[in-house]
PDB file of C-alpha atoms in Angstrom:
ATOM      1  CA  MET A   2     123.187  83.430 103.110  1.00  0.00           C
ATOM      2  CA  ASN A   3     124.114  86.529 101.153  1.00  0.00           C
ATOM      3  CA  LYS A   4     125.234  85.271  97.742  1.00  0.00           C
ATOM      4  CA  THR A   5     127.755  88.094  97.407  1.00  0.00           C
ATOM      5  CA  GLN A   6     129.719  86.848 100.392  1.00  0.00           C
ATOM      6  CA  LYS A   7     133.251  88.138 100.681  1.00  0.00           C
ATOM      7  CA  TYR A   8     135.019  84.867 101.490  1.00  0.00           C
ATOM      8  CA  ASN A   9     134.553  81.448  99.896  1.00  0.00           C
ATOM      9  CA  ALA A  10     135.573  77.863 100.613  1.00  0.00           C
ATOM     10  CA  THR A  11     138.298  77.914  97.944  1.00  0.00           C
ATOM     11  CA  ASP A  12     140.041  81.036  99.313  1.00  0.00           C
ATOM     12  CA  LYS A  13     143.337  80.545 101.116  1.00  0.00           C
ATOM     13  CA  MET A  14     142.892  80.724 104.876  1.00  0.00           C
ATOM     14  CA  SER A  15     146.028  82.862 105.128  1.00  0.00           C
ATOM     15  CA  ASP A  16     144.476  85.420 102.748  1.00  0.00           C
ATOM     16  CA  LEU A  17     141.433  85.747 105.027  1.00  0.00           C
ATOM     17  CA  ILE A  18     143.596  86.412 108.075  1.00  0.00           C
ATOM     18  CA  CYS A  19     145.730  88.988 106.278  1.00  0.00           C
ATOM     19  CA  ASP A  20     142.600  90.683 104.921  1.00  0.00           C
ATOM     20  CA  ASN A  21     140.919  90.874 108.350  1.00  0.00           C
ATOM     21  CA  TYR A  22     143.046  90.049 111.383  1.00  0.00           C
ATOM     22  CA  SER A  23     139.970  89.887 113.649  1.00  0.00           C
ATOM     23  CA  LEU A  24     139.303  86.514 111.996  1.00  0.00           C
ATOM     24  CA  LEU A  25     142.125  85.166 114.169  1.00  0.00           C
ATOM     25  CA  MET A  26     139.610  85.244 117.018  1.00  0.00           C
ATOM     26  CA  VAL A  27     137.043  83.429 114.875  1.00  0.00           C
ATOM     27  CA  MET A  28     139.607  80.726 114.108  1.00  0.00           C
ATOM     28  CA  SER A  29     140.446  80.353 117.792  1.00  0.00           C
ATOM     29  CA  ARG A  30     136.788  80.008 118.776  1.00  0.00           C
ATOM     30  CA  PHE A  31     136.297  77.282 116.213  1.00  0.00           C
ATOM     31  CA  GLY A  32     139.317  75.468 117.632  1.00  0.00           C
ATOM     32  CA  LEU A  33     141.389  76.017 114.473  1.00  0.00           C
ATOM     33  CA  SER A  34     145.159  76.271 114.859  1.00  0.00           C
ATOM     34  CA  LEU A  35     147.740  78.111 112.785  1.00  0.00           C
ATOM     35  CA  GLY A  36     150.323  76.458 110.555  1.00  0.00           C
ATOM     36  CA  PHE A  37     147.964  75.660 107.684  1.00  0.00           C
ATOM     37  CA  GLY A  38     150.303  76.775 104.894  1.00  0.00           C
ATOM     38  CA  ASP A  39     148.578  77.670 101.633  1.00  0.00           C
ATOM     39  CA  ARG A  40     145.548  75.421 102.108  1.00  0.00           C
ATOM     40  CA  ASN A  41     142.100  76.825 101.441  1.00  0.00           C
ATOM     41  CA  VAL A  42     139.344  77.388 103.976  1.00  0.00           C
ATOM     42  CA  LYS A  43     137.503  74.147 103.278  1.00  0.00           C
ATOM     43  CA  ASP A  44     140.633  71.995 103.520  1.00  0.00           C
ATOM     44  CA  VAL A  45     141.856  73.665 106.730  1.00  0.00           C
ATOM     45  CA  CYS A  46     138.466  73.289 108.413  1.00  0.00           C
ATOM     46  CA  GLU A  47     137.906  69.695 107.332  1.00  0.00           C
ATOM     47  CA  ALA A  48     141.414  68.679 108.388  1.00  0.00           C
ATOM     48  CA  GLN A  49     140.673  69.975 111.903  1.00  0.00           C
ATOM     49  CA  GLY A  50     137.091  68.693 112.166  1.00  0.00           C
ATOM     50  CA  VAL A  51     135.318  72.038 111.758  1.00  0.00           C
ATOM     51  CA  ASP A  52     132.236  72.654 109.606  1.00  0.00           C
ATOM     52  CA  TYR A  53     133.609  75.009 106.942  1.00  0.00           C
ATOM     53  CA  ARG A  54     130.159  76.428 106.071  1.00  0.00           C
ATOM     54  CA  THR A  55     129.697  77.621 109.643  1.00  0.00           C
ATOM     55  CA  PHE A  56     133.182  79.115 109.777  1.00  0.00           C
ATOM     56  CA  LEU A  57     132.488  80.998 106.535  1.00  0.00           C
ATOM     57  CA  ALA A  58     129.079  82.156 107.779  1.00  0.00           C
ATOM     58  CA  VAL A  59     130.657  83.760 110.854  1.00  0.00           C
ATOM     59  CA  ALA A  60     133.710  85.077 108.973  1.00  0.00           C
ATOM     60  CA  ASN A  61     131.551  86.721 106.317  1.00  0.00           C
ATOM     61  CA  PHE A  62     129.116  88.053 108.904  1.00  0.00           C
ATOM     62  CA  ILE A  63     131.663  89.888 111.028  1.00  0.00           C
ATOM     63  CA  SER A  64     133.424  91.184 107.887  1.00  0.00           C
ATOM     64  CA  SER A  65     130.248  92.779 106.485  1.00  0.00           C
ATOM     65  CA  GLU A  66     127.415  95.027 107.587  1.00  0.00           C
ATOM     66  CA  PRO A  67     125.363  92.739 109.874  1.00  0.00           C
ATOM     67  CA  TYR A  68     121.998  94.345 109.099  1.00  0.00           C
ATOM     68  CA  ALA A  69     122.441  93.636 105.375  1.00  0.00           C
ATOM     69  CA  TYR A  70     123.932  90.184 105.771  1.00  0.00           C
ATOM     70  CA  GLY A  71     120.966  87.898 105.111  1.00  0.00           C
ATOM     71  CA  SER A  72     118.444  85.677 106.816  1.00  0.00           C
ATOM     72  CA  GLY A  73     120.734  83.445 108.861  1.00  0.00           C
ATOM     73  CA  SER A  74     119.162  80.319 107.392  1.00  0.00           C
ATOM     74  CA  MET A  75     120.083  77.106 109.159  1.00  0.00           C
ATOM     75  CA  ASP A  76     120.634  75.621 105.701  1.00  0.00           C
ATOM     76  CA  ASP A  77     123.733  77.801 105.359  1.00  0.00           C
ATOM     77  CA  PHE A  78     125.569  76.438 108.394  1.00  0.00           C
ATOM     78  CA  SER A  79     125.469  73.924 111.214  1.00  0.00           C
ATOM     79  CA  VAL A  80     123.574  75.054 114.319  1.00  0.00           C
ATOM     80  CA  PRO A  81     125.571  72.677 116.584  1.00  0.00           C
ATOM     81  CA  ALA A  82     128.828  74.050 115.139  1.00  0.00           C
ATOM     82  CA  LEU A  83     127.652  77.612 115.704  1.00  0.00           C
ATOM     83  CA  MET A  84     126.693  76.797 119.302  1.00  0.00           C
ATOM     84  CA  ASP A  85     130.143  75.325 119.877  1.00  0.00           C
ATOM     85  CA  TYR A  86     131.626  78.552 118.501  1.00  0.00           C
ATOM     86  CA  LEU A  87     129.482  80.630 120.872  1.00  0.00           C
ATOM     87  CA  ARG A  88     130.408  78.457 123.874  1.00  0.00           C
ATOM     88  CA  ARG A  89     134.115  78.861 123.078  1.00  0.00           C
ATOM     89  CA  ALA A  90     133.609  82.621 122.759  1.00  0.00           C
ATOM     90  CA  HIS A  91     132.020  82.701 126.219  1.00  0.00           C
ATOM     91  CA  THR A  92     134.984  80.785 127.653  1.00  0.00           C
ATOM     92  CA  TYR A  93     137.384  83.230 125.978  1.00  0.00           C
ATOM     93  CA  PHE A  94     135.683  86.285 127.481  1.00  0.00           C
ATOM     94  CA  LEU A  95     135.059  84.891 130.966  1.00  0.00           C
ATOM     95  CA  ASP A  96     138.235  82.886 131.546  1.00  0.00           C
ATOM     96  CA  PHE A  97     140.842  84.788 129.539  1.00  0.00           C
ATOM     97  CA  ASN A  98     140.130  88.237 128.132  1.00  0.00           C
ATOM     98  CA  LEU A  99     138.180  89.902 130.956  1.00  0.00           C
ATOM     99  CA  PRO A 100     140.511  88.603 133.723  1.00  0.00           C
ATOM    100  CA  LEU A 101     143.521  89.729 131.655  1.00  0.00           C
ATOM    101  CA  ILE A 102     142.104  93.235 131.264  1.00  0.00           C
ATOM    102  CA  ARG A 103     141.474  93.362 135.031  1.00  0.00           C
ATOM    103  CA  ARG A 104     145.107  92.505 135.802  1.00  0.00           C
ATOM    104  CA  LYS A 105     146.313  95.156 133.360  1.00  0.00           C
ATOM    105  CA  LEU A 106     143.857  97.660 134.797  1.00  0.00           C
ATOM    106  CA  ILE A 107     145.090  97.143 138.367  1.00  0.00           C
ATOM    107  CA  GLU A 108     148.659  97.706 137.211  1.00  0.00           C
ATOM    108  CA  ALA A 109     147.771 100.759 135.131  1.00  0.00           C
ATOM    109  CA  ILE A 110     145.758 102.613 137.785  1.00  0.00           C
ATOM    110  CA  ASP A 111     148.231 101.743 140.543  1.00  0.00           C
ATOM    111  CA  TYR A 112     145.389 100.378 142.631  1.00  0.00           C
ATOM    112  CA  SER A 113     146.138 100.531 146.359  1.00  0.00           C
ATOM    113  CA  GLY A 114     142.722 101.233 147.845  1.00  0.00           C
ATOM    114  CA  THR A 115     143.529 104.875 148.644  1.00  0.00           C
ATOM    115  CA  ASN A 116     142.773 106.415 145.232  1.00  0.00           C
ATOM    116  CA  ASP A 117     139.015 107.065 145.024  1.00  0.00           C
ATOM    117  CA  VAL A 118     138.879 107.146 141.220  1.00  0.00           C
ATOM    118  CA  ALA A 119     140.955 103.969 140.943  1.00  0.00           C
ATOM    119  CA  PHE A 120     138.641 102.277 143.440  1.00  0.00           C
ATOM    120  CA  LEU A 121     135.590 103.386 141.422  1.00  0.00           C
ATOM    121  CA  ILE A 122     137.108 102.131 138.163  1.00  0.00           C
ATOM    122  CA  LEU A 123     137.848  98.679 139.553  1.00  0.00           C
ATOM    123  CA  LYS A 124     134.475  98.441 141.310  1.00  0.00           C
ATOM    124  CA  PHE A 125     132.711  99.399 138.085  1.00  0.00           C
ATOM    125  CA  TYR A 126     134.728  96.890 136.075  1.00  0.00           C
ATOM    126  CA  ASP A 127     134.017  94.030 138.494  1.00  0.00           C
ATOM    127  CA  ALA A 128     130.286  94.807 138.429  1.00  0.00           C
ATOM    128  CA  TYR A 129     130.392  94.766 134.643  1.00  0.00           C
ATOM    129  CA  VAL A 130     132.181  91.392 134.520  1.00  0.00           C
ATOM    130  CA  LYS A 131     129.595  89.975 136.918  1.00  0.00           C
ATOM    131  CA  GLU A 132     126.869  91.109 134.538  1.00  0.00           C
ATOM    132  CA  VAL A 133     128.625  89.533 131.551  1.00  0.00           C
ATOM    133  CA  ARG A 134     129.088  86.253 133.427  1.00  0.00           C
ATOM    134  CA  LYS A 135     125.404  86.120 134.357  1.00  0.00           C
ATOM    135  CA  HIS A 136     124.440  86.807 130.741  1.00  0.00           C
ATOM    136  CA  MET A 137     126.718  84.158 129.244  1.00  0.00           C
ATOM    137  CA  GLU A 138     126.027  81.497 131.863  1.00  0.00           C
ATOM    138  CA  TYR A 139     122.310  81.888 131.158  1.00  0.00           C
ATOM    139  CA  GLU A 140     122.995  81.291 127.467  1.00  0.00           C
ATOM    140  CA  ASN A 141     125.247  78.302 128.204  1.00  0.00           C
ATOM    141  CA  GLY A 142     122.561  76.814 130.409  1.00  0.00           C
ATOM    142  CA  ALA A 143     119.003  77.680 129.448  1.00  0.00           C
ATOM    143  CA  VAL A 144     119.384  78.706 125.806  1.00  0.00           C
ATOM    144  CA  PHE A 145     121.834  76.108 124.550  1.00  0.00           C
ATOM    145  CA  THR A 146     120.081  73.331 126.506  1.00  0.00           C
ATOM    146  CA  TYR A 147     116.821  74.336 124.824  1.00  0.00           C
ATOM    147  CA  VAL A 148     118.436  74.278 121.378  1.00  0.00           C
ATOM    148  CA  ASP A 149     120.032  70.897 122.116  1.00  0.00           C
ATOM    149  CA  GLY A 150     116.486  69.659 122.726  1.00  0.00           C
ATOM    150  CA  LEU A 151     115.308  71.086 119.411  1.00  0.00           C
ATOM    151  CA  LEU A 152     118.141  69.296 117.638  1.00  0.00           C
ATOM    152  CA  GLN A 153     116.785  66.065 119.123  1.00  0.00           C
ATOM    153  CA  GLY A 154     113.259  66.896 117.935  1.00  0.00           C
ATOM    154  CA  ARG A 155     111.842  68.174 121.242  1.00  0.00           C
ATOM    155  CA  LEU A 156     109.766  71.356 121.314  1.00  0.00           C
ATOM    156  CA  SER A 157     109.087  73.183 124.594  1.00  0.00           C
ATOM    157  CA  ASP A 158     105.652  74.346 125.698  1.00  0.00           C
ATOM    158  CA  ASP A 159     106.967  77.191 127.856  1.00  0.00           C
ATOM    159  CA  TYR A 160     110.060  78.496 126.047  1.00  0.00           C
ATOM    160  CA  ASP A 161     111.114  79.558 122.568  1.00  0.00           C
ATOM    161  CA  ILE A 162     113.996  81.472 121.018  1.00  0.00           C
ATOM    162  CA  ALA A 163     111.847  84.620 120.732  1.00  0.00           C
ATOM    163  CA  THR A 164     111.737  84.731 124.544  1.00  0.00           C
ATOM    164  CA  PHE A 165     115.536  84.852 124.622  1.00  0.00           C
ATOM    165  CA  ALA A 166     115.754  87.366 121.775  1.00  0.00           C
ATOM    166  CA  SER A 167     113.318  89.781 123.434  1.00  0.00           C
ATOM    167  CA  HIS A 168     115.526  89.992 126.537  1.00  0.00           C
ATOM    168  CA  HIS A 169     118.907  89.813 124.810  1.00  0.00           C
ATOM    169  CA  ASN A 170     120.591  92.981 126.075  1.00  0.00           C
ATOM    170  CA  GLN A 171     123.768  94.354 124.555  1.00  0.00           C
ATOM    171  CA  ILE A 172     126.354  93.509 127.199  1.00  0.00           C
ATOM    172  CA  ASP A 173     128.965  95.831 125.725  1.00  0.00           C
ATOM    173  CA  LEU A 174     127.067  99.027 126.603  1.00  0.00           C
ATOM    174  CA  LYS A 175     128.378  99.396 130.168  1.00  0.00           C
ATOM    175  CA  LEU A 176     131.954  99.464 128.882  1.00  0.00           C
ATOM    176  CA  LYS A 177     131.188 102.865 127.367  1.00  0.00           C
ATOM    177  CA  GLU A 178     130.646 104.278 130.857  1.00  0.00           C
ATOM    178  CA  LEU A 179     133.864 102.702 132.111  1.00  0.00           C
ATOM    179  CA  LYS A 180     135.824 104.241 129.232  1.00  0.00           C
ATOM    180  CA  SER A 181     134.305 107.609 130.027  1.00  0.00           C
ATOM    181  CA  ILE A 182     135.383 107.417 133.684  1.00  0.00           C
ATOM    182  CA  ILE A 183     138.955 106.531 132.718  1.00  0.00           C
ATOM    183  CA  ILE A 184     139.264 109.108 129.934  1.00  0.00           C
ATOM    184  CA  LYS A 185     137.624 112.030 131.730  1.00  0.00           C
ATOM    185  CA  TYR A 186     138.348 111.558 135.407  1.00  0.00           C
ATOM    186  CA  TYR A 187     141.446 109.483 136.080  1.00  0.00           C
ATOM    187  CA  PRO A 188     144.118 111.854 137.503  1.00  0.00           C
ATOM    188  CA  GLU A 189     146.806 112.879 135.073  1.00  0.00           C
ATOM    189  CA  LYS A 190     150.098 111.033 135.518  1.00  0.00           C
ATOM    190  CA  GLU A 191     153.527 111.538 134.043  1.00  0.00           C
ATOM    191  CA  ASN A 192     153.438 108.349 131.987  1.00  0.00           C
ATOM    192  CA  ASN A 193     150.110 107.016 130.735  1.00  0.00           C
ATOM    193  CA  ASN A 194     151.411 104.247 128.485  1.00  0.00           C
ATOM    194  CA  LEU A 195     149.976 101.456 130.653  1.00  0.00           C
ATOM    195  CA  LEU A 196     146.613 103.151 131.053  1.00  0.00           C
ATOM    196  CA  ASN A 197     146.373 103.945 127.346  1.00  0.00           C
ATOM    197  CA  ALA A 198     147.226 100.331 126.520  1.00  0.00           C
ATOM    198  CA  VAL A 199     144.513  98.904 128.790  1.00  0.00           C
ATOM    199  CA  LEU A 200     142.049 101.464 127.454  1.00  0.00           C
ATOM    200  CA  PHE A 201     142.889 100.224 123.955  1.00  0.00           C
ATOM    201  CA  ASP A 202     142.151  96.668 125.161  1.00  0.00           C
ATOM    202  CA  ILE A 203     138.786  97.812 126.544  1.00  0.00           C
ATOM    203  CA  PHE A 204     137.872  99.403 123.206  1.00  0.00           C
ATOM    204  CA  ASN A 205     138.760  96.138 121.447  1.00  0.00           C
ATOM    205  CA  CYS A 206     136.773  94.105 123.974  1.00  0.00           C
ATOM    206  CA  GLU A 207     133.748  96.347 123.490  1.00  0.00           C
ATOM    207  CA  GLN A 208     133.873  95.820 119.719  1.00  0.00           C
ATOM    208  CA  ASP A 209     134.405  92.080 120.131  1.00  0.00           C
ATOM    209  CA  LEU A 210     131.437  91.743 122.495  1.00  0.00           C
ATOM    210  CA  ALA A 211     129.201  93.764 120.173  1.00  0.00           C
ATOM    211  CA  SER A 212     130.170  91.510 117.256  1.00  0.00           C
ATOM    212  CA  HIS A 213     129.534  88.424 119.392  1.00  0.00           C
ATOM    213  CA  CYS A 214     126.022  89.630 120.275  1.00  0.00           C
ATOM    214  CA  GLN A 215     125.300  90.359 116.615  1.00  0.00           C
ATOM    215  CA  VAL A 216     126.294  86.815 115.638  1.00  0.00           C
ATOM    216  CA  GLU A 217     123.740  85.604 118.179  1.00  0.00           C
ATOM    217  CA  ASP A 218     121.037  88.037 117.041  1.00  0.00           C
ATOM    218  CA  TYR A 219     121.438  87.764 113.266  1.00  0.00           C
ATOM    219  CA  LEU A 220     122.739  84.217 112.726  1.00  0.00           C
ATOM    220  CA  PHE A 221     121.911  82.047 115.740  1.00  0.00           C
ATOM    221  CA  VAL A 222     118.429  83.319 116.668  1.00  0.00           C
ATOM    222  CA  PRO A 223     116.981  83.271 113.095  1.00  0.00           C
ATOM    223  CA  ALA A 224     118.382  79.782 112.486  1.00  0.00           C
ATOM    224  CA  VAL A 225     116.863  78.462 115.728  1.00  0.00           C
ATOM    225  CA  ALA A 226     113.531  80.138 114.908  1.00  0.00           C
ATOM    226  CA  GLN A 227     113.559  78.386 111.531  1.00  0.00           C
ATOM    227  CA  MET A 228     114.255  75.078 113.266  1.00  0.00           C
ATOM    228  CA  GLU A 229     111.278  75.702 115.587  1.00  0.00           C
ATOM    229  CA  ARG A 230     108.973  76.342 112.632  1.00  0.00           C
ATOM    230  CA  ARG A 231     110.063  73.154 110.898  1.00  0.00           C
ATOM    231  CA  LEU A 232     109.474  71.065 114.016  1.00  0.00           C
ATOM    232  CA  LYS A 233     106.021  72.607 114.558  1.00  0.00           C
ATOM    233  CA  ASN A 234     105.066  71.883 110.952  1.00  0.00           C
ATOM    234  CA  GLU A 235     106.292  68.300 111.241  1.00  0.00           C
ATOM    235  CA  GLN A 236     104.385  67.727 114.472  1.00  0.00           C
TER     236      GLN A 236
END
């Protein structure tokens, strides 16, 4: 891990949140709740059964420049804890955030089936969500099952983490096209507050998804690759 990390185990958890409010999402995906008073990161995590090293690895990663972060060594965090974080993130996107944006979008574009641009926007959004679901369900199934096997000392003859990494597409890219359709082509209305608000949510979702993919690419994948090398050397 980068030795000049921004946050440390002895820092107050409340200071981290106030410094970078996006860490609220990291807390949620680790299953950490609010109401921790002035306790530090290590104490808050241990009191709620979370590996504090893994929490700090993710918190420091998304608060820094990913490409300069470090090697993602599995010695710096718990791979099972990171997988649990990623699974919770998938549940957040698929079961909460993306459905919520869809409901807001329908309200904002006054979808009735007669507006061609509104129909295109919703059709495009639904196709995008289908793509995200396919992507994340593959990870929940094939990838995490494979890593669970590695954690139990089982190597695979026909799969490795490099196979996943080589096909790991950035699932946030299609949102750029959706934003363009809304910004450039949705008919002007007297009051755009609802549409602007949902567009703001889409921008946030795009950034969140990009950060999620970077955690997989720069923390998870290198750590799993290191685990593969160790198992091969042992066997």
